[in-house]
Coordinates of N, CA and C and ligand atoms in Angstrom, one line a residue:
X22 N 53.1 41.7 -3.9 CA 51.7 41.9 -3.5 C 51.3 43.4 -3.6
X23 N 50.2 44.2 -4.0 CA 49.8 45.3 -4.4 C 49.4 45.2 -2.9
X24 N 48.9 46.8 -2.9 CA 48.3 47.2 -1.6 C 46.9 46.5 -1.3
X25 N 46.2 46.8 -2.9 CA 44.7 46.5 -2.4 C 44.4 44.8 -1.6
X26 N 45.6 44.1 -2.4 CA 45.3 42.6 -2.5 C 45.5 42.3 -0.5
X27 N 46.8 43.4 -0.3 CA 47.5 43.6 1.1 C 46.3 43.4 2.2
X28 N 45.7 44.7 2.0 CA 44.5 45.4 2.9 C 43.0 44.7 2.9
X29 N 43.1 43.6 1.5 CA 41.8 42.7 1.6 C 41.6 41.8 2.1
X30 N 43.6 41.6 3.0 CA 43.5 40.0 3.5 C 43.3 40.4 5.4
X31 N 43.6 41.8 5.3 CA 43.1 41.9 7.1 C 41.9 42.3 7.0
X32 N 40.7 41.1 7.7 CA 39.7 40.6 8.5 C 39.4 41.9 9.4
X33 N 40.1 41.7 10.3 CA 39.5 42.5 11.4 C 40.8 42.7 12.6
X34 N 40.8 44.1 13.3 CA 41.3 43.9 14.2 C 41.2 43.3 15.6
X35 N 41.9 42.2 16.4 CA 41.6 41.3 17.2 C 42.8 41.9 18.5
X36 N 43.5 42.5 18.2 CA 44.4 43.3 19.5 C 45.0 44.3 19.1
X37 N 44.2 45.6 19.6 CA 44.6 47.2 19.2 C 45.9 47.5 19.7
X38 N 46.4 48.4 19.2 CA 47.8 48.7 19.6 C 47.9 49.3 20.9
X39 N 47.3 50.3 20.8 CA 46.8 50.3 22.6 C 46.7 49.4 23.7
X40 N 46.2 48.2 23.5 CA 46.0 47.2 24.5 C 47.4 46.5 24.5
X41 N 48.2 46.3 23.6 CA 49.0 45.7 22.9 C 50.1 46.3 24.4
X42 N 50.4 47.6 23.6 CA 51.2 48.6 24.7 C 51.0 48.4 26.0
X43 N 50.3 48.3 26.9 CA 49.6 48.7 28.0 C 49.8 47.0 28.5
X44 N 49.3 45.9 27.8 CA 49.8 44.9 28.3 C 51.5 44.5 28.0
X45 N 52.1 45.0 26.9 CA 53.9 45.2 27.1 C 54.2 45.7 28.0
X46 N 53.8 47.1 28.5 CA 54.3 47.9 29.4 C 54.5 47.5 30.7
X47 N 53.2 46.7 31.9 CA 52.9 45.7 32.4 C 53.5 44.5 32.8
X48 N 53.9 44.1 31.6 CA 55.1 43.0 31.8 C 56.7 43.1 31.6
X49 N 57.0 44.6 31.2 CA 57.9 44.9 31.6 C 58.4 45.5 33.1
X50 N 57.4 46.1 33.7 CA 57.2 46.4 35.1 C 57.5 45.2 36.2
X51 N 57.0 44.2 35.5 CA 56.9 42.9 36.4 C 57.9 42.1 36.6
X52 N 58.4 42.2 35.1 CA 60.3 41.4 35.3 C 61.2 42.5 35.7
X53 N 61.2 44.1 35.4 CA 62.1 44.9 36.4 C 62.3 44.6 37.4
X54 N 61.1 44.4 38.2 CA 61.1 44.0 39.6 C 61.2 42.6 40.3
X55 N 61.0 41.6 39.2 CA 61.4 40.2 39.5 C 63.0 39.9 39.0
X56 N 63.5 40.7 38.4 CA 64.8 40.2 38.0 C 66.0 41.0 38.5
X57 N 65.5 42.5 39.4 CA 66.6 43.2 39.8 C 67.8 42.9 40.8
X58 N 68.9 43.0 40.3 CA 70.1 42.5 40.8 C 70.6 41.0 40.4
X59 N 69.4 40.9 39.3 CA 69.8 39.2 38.7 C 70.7 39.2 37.1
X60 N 71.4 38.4 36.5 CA 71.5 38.9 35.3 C 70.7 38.3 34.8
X61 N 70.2 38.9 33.2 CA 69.3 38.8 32.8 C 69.3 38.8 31.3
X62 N 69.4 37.5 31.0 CA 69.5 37.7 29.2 C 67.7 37.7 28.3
X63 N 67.4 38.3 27.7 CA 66.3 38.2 26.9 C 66.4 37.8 25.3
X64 N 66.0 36.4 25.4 CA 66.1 35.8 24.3 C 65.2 35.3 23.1
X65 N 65.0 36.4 22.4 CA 63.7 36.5 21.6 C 64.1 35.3 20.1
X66 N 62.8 34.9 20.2 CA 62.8 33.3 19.1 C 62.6 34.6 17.5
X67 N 63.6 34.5 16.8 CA 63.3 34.9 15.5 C 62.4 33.9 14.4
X68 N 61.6 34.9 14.0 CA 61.3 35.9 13.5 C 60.3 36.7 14.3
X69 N 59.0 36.0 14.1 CA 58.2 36.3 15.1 C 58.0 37.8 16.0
X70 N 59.2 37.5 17.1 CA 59.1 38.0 18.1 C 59.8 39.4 18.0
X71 N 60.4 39.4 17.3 CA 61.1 40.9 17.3 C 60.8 42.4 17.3
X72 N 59.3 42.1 17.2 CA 58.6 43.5 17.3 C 58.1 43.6 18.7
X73 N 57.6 42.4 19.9 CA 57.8 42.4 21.2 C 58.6 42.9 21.7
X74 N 59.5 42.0 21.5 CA 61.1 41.9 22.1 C 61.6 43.7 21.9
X75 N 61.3 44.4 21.1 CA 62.0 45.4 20.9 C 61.1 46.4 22.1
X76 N 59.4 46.3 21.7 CA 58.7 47.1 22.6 C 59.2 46.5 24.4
X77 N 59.1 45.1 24.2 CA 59.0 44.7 25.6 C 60.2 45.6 26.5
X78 N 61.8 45.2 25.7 CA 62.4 45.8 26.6 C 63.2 47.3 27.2
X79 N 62.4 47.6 26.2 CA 62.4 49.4 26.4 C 61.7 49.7 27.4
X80 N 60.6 48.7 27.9 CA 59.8 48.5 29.0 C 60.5 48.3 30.5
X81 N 61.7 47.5 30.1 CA 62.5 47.3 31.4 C 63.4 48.5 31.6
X82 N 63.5 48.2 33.2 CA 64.0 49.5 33.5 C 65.3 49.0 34.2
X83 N 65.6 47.6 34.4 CA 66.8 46.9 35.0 C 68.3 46.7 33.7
X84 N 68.9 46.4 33.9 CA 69.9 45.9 33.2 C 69.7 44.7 32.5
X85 N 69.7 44.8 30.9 CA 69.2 43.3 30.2 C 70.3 43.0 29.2
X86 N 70.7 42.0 28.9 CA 71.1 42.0 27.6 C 70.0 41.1 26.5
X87 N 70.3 41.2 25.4 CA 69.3 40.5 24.4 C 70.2 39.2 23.3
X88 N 69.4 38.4 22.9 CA 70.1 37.7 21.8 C 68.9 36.7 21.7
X89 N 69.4 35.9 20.3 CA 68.3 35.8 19.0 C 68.4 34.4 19.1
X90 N 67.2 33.5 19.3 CA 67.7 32.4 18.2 C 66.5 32.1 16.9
X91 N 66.7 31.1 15.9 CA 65.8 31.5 14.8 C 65.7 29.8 15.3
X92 N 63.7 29.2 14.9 CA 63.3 28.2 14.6 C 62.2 28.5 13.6
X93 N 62.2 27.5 12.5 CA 61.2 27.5 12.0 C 60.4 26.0 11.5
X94 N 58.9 26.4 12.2 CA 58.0 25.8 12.2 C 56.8 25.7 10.7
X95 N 56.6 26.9 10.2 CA 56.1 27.2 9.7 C 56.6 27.3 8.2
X96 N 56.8 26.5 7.2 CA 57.8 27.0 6.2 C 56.6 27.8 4.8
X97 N 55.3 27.7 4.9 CA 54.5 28.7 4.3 C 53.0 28.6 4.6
X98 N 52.5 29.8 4.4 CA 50.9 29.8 4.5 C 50.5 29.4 6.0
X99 N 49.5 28.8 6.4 CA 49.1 28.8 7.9 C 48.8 27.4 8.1
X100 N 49.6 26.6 7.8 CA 49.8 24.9 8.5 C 51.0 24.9 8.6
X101 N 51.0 24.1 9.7 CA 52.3 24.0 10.7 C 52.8 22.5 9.7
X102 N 54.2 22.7 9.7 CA 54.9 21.5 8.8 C 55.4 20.1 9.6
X103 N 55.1 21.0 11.4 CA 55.1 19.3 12.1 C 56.9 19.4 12.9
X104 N 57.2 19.6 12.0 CA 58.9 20.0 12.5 C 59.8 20.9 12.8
X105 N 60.4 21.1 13.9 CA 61.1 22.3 14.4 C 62.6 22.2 13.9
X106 N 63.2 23.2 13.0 CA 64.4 23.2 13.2 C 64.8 24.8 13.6
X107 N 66.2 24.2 14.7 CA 66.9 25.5 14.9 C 67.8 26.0 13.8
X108 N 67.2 27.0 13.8 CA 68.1 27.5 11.6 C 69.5 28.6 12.5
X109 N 69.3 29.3 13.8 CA 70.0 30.1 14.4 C 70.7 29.9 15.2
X110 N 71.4 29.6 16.2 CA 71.6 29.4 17.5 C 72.5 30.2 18.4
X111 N 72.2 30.6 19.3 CA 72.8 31.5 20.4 C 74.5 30.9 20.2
X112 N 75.7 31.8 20.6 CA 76.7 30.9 20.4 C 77.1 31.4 22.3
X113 N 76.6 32.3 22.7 CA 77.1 32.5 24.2 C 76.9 31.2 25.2
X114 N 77.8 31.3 26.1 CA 77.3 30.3 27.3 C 76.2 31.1 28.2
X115 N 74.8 30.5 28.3 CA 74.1 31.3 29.1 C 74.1 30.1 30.4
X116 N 75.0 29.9 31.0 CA 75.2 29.6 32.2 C 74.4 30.5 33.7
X117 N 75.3 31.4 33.5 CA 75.2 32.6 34.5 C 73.9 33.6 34.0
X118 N 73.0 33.3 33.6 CA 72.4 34.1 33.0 C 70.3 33.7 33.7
X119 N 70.0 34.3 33.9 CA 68.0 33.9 33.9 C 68.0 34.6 32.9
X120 N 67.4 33.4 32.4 CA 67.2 33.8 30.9 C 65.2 33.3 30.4
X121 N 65.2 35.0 30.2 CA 63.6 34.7 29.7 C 63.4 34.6 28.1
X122 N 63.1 33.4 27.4 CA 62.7 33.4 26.1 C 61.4 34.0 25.8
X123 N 61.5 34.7 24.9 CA 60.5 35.9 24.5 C 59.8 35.5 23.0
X124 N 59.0 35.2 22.9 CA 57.9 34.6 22.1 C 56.7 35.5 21.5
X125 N 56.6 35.0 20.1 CA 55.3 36.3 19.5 C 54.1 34.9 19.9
X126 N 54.1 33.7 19.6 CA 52.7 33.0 19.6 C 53.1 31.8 19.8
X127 N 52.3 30.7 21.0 CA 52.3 29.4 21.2 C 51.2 29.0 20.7
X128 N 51.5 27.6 19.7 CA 50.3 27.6 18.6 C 50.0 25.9 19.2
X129 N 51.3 24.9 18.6 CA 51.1 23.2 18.9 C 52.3 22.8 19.8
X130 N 52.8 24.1 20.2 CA 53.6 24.3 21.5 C 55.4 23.6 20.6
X131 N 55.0 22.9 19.8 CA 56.5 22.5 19.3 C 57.7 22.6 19.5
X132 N 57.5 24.0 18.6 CA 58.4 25.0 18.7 C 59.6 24.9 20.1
X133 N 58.8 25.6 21.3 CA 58.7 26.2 22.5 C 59.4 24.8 23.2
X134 N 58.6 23.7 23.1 CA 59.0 22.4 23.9 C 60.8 22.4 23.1
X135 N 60.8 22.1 22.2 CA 62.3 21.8 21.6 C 63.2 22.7 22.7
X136 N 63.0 24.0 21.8 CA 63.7 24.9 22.5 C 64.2 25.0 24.4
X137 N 63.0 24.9 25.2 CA 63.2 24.5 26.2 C 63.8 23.6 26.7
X138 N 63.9 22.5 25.9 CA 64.2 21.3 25.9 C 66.2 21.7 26.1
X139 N 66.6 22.3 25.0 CA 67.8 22.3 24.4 C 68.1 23.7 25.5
X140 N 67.4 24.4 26.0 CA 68.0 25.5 26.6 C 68.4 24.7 28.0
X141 N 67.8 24.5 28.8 CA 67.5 23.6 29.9 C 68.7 22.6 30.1
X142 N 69.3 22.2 28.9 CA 70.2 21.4 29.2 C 72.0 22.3 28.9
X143 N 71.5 23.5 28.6 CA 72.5 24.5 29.0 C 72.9 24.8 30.2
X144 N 72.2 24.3 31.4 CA 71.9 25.2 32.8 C 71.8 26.6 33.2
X145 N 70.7 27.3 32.4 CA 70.6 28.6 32.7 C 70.7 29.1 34.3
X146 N 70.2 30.0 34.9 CA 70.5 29.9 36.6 C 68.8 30.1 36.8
X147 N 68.2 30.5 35.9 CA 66.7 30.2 36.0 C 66.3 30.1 34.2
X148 N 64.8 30.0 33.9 CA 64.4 30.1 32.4 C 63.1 29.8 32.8
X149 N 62.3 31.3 32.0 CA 61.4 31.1 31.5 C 60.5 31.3 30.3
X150 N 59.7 31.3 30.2 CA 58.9 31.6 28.4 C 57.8 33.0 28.7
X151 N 57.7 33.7 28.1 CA 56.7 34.8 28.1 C 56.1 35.0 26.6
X152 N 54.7 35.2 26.4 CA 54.7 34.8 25.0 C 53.6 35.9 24.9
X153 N 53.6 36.4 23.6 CA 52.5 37.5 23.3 C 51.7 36.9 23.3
X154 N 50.9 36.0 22.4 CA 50.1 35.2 22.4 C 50.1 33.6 22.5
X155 N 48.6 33.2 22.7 CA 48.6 32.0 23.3 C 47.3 31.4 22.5
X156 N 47.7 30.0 21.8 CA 46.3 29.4 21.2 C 46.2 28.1 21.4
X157 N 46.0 28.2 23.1 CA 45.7 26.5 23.8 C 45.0 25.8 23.1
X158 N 43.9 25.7 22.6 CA 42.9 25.1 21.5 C 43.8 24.2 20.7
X159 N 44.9 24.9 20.7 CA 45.5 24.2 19.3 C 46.7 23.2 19.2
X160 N 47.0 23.1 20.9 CA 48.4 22.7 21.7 C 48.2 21.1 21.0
X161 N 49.6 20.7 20.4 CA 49.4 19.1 20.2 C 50.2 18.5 21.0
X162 N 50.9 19.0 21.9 CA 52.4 18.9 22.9 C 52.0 19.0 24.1
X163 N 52.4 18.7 25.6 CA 52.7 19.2 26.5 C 53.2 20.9 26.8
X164 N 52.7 21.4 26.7 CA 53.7 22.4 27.5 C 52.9 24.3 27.2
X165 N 53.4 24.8 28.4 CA 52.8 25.9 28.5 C 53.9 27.0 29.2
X166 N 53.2 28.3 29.0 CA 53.9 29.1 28.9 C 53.8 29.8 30.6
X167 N 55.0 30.5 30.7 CA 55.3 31.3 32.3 C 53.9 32.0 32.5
X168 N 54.0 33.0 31.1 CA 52.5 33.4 31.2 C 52.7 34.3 29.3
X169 N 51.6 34.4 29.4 CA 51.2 34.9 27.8 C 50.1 36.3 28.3
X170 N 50.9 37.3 27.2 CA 50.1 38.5 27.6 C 48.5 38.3 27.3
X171 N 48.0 37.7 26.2 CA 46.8 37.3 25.5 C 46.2 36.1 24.9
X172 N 45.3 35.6 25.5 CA 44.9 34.0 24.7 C 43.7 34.6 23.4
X173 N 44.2 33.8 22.6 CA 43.0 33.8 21.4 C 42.5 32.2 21.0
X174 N 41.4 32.3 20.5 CA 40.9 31.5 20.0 C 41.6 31.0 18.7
X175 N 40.9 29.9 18.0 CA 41.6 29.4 16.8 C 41.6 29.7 15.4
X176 N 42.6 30.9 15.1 CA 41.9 31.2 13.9 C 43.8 31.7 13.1
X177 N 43.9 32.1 12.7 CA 45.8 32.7 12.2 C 45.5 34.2 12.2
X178 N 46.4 34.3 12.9 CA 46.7 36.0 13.2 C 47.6 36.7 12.5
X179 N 47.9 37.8 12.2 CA 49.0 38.6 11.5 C 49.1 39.8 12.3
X180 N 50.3 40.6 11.8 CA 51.1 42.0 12.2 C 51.6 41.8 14.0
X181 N 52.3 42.7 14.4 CA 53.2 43.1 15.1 C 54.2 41.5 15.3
X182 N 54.7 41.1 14.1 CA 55.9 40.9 14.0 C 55.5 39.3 13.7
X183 N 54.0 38.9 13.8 CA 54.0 37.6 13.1 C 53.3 37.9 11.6
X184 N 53.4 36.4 11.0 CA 53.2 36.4 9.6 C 52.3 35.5 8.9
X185 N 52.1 35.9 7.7 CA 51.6 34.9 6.4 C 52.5 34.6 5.6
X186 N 53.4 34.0 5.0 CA 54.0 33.6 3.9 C 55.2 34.7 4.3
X187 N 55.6 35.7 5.0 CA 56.3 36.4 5.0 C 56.1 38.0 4.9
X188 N 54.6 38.1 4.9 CA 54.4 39.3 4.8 C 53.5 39.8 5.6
X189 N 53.0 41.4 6.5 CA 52.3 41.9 7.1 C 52.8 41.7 8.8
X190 N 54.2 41.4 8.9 CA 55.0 41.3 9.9 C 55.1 42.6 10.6
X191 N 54.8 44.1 9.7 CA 54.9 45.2 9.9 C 53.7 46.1 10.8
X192 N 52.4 45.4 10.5 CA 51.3 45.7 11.0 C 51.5 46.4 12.5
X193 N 51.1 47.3 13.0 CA 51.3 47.7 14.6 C 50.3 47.3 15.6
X194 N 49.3 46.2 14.8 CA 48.2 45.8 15.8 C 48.2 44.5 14.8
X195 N 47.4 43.7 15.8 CA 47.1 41.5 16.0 C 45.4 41.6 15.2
X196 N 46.0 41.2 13.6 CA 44.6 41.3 13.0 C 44.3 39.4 12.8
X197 N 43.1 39.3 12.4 CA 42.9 37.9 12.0 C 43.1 38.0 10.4
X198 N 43.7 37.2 10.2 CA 44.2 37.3 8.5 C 42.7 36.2 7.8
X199 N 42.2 36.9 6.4 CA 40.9 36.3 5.8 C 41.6 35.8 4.8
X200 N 41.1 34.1 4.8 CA 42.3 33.3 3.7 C 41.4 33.3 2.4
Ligands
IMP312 P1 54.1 26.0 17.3 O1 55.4 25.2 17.3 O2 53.1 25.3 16.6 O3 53.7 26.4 18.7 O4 54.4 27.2 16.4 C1 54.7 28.4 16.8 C2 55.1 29.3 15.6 O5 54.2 29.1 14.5 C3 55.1 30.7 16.1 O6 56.3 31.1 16.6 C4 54.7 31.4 14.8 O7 55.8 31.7 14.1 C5 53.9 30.4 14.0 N1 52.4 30.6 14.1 C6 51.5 29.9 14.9 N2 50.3 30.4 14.8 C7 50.4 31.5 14.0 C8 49.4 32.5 13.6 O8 48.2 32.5 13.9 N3 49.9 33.5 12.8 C9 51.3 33.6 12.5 N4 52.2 32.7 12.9 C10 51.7 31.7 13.6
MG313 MG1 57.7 32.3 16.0

């Protein structure tokens, strides 16, 4: 993709990087202080999440460790394909572990339910979901999040670590992508 074709598909910006920061910073403050003296694994869903996940926990100021699992929902463009598979999987026992899954966006909740689903029956010693974004409008599932730094309405978003087809994952602010 050329640059111009790049720069014609971001719309507008919908979460400045500034706000972005300020509500990471925030919620890293919040789990410092809710998780101290607990262990604490932070388990960010690939792909997505990895540009949170990196800001979020530079944010904490407790002892964390991190690890990855990959699902994909989305196999191109901005319709959901209906089915979740785990392409990654943690190979640790998180037994001993509160373990917070770290999320870029809850769309038809899918995703998130599975996952919960299959963590849960690990016996974490707690678990919960924290999600950058949130697009209840669009939930076809049960299930909701611990809390989501930002709700948006119904439209596909791009940059800080979500995507289109695989590209604009790099963006440092939440634009509305123009199809
Ligand atoms: P769910 O299973 O429908 O909740 O899908 C969640 C996944 O779909 C997210 O983790 C994203 O990877 C992807 N997704 C949902 N909405 C958007 C969007 O607006 N932009 C980019 N990716 C999205
Ligand atoms: Mg994702």
């Amino acid at each position: 993709m050329d640059k111009q074709t790049f720069e014609s598909k971001i719309k507008r910006v919908v979460i400045s990087e500034q706000e972005i920061k300020t509500a990471v910073r925030g919620l890293g403050e919040r789990i410092s202080r809710e998780y101290e003296n607990k262990p604490l694994l932070l388990l960010g869903i690939l792909k997505g999440s990895f540009v949170f996940l990196s800001d979020l926990c530079r944010e904490i100021t407790i002892p964390c460790e991190v690890e990855f699992m990959a699902a994909k929902s989305y196999y191109s463009g901005t319709e959901s394909s209906g089915n979740v598979t785990i392409t990654y999987d943690i190979k640790r026992d998180i037994s001993k572990y509160n373990v917070i899954i770290v999320e870029d966006i809850i769309d038809t909740g899918r995703t998130l339910k599975d996952i919960v689903k299959l963590l849960k029956d690990r016996n974490p010693i707690s678990l919960k979901v924290f999600t950058l974004l949130d697009k209840p409008s669009r939930r076809l599932v049960d299930f909701e999040a611990d809390e989501a730094l930002f709700t948006i309405p119904d439209f596909f978003v791009i940059g800080y670590g979500l995507d289109c087809g695989e590209i604009y994952r790099n963006l440092p602010y939440i634009a509305e992508f123009s199809e």
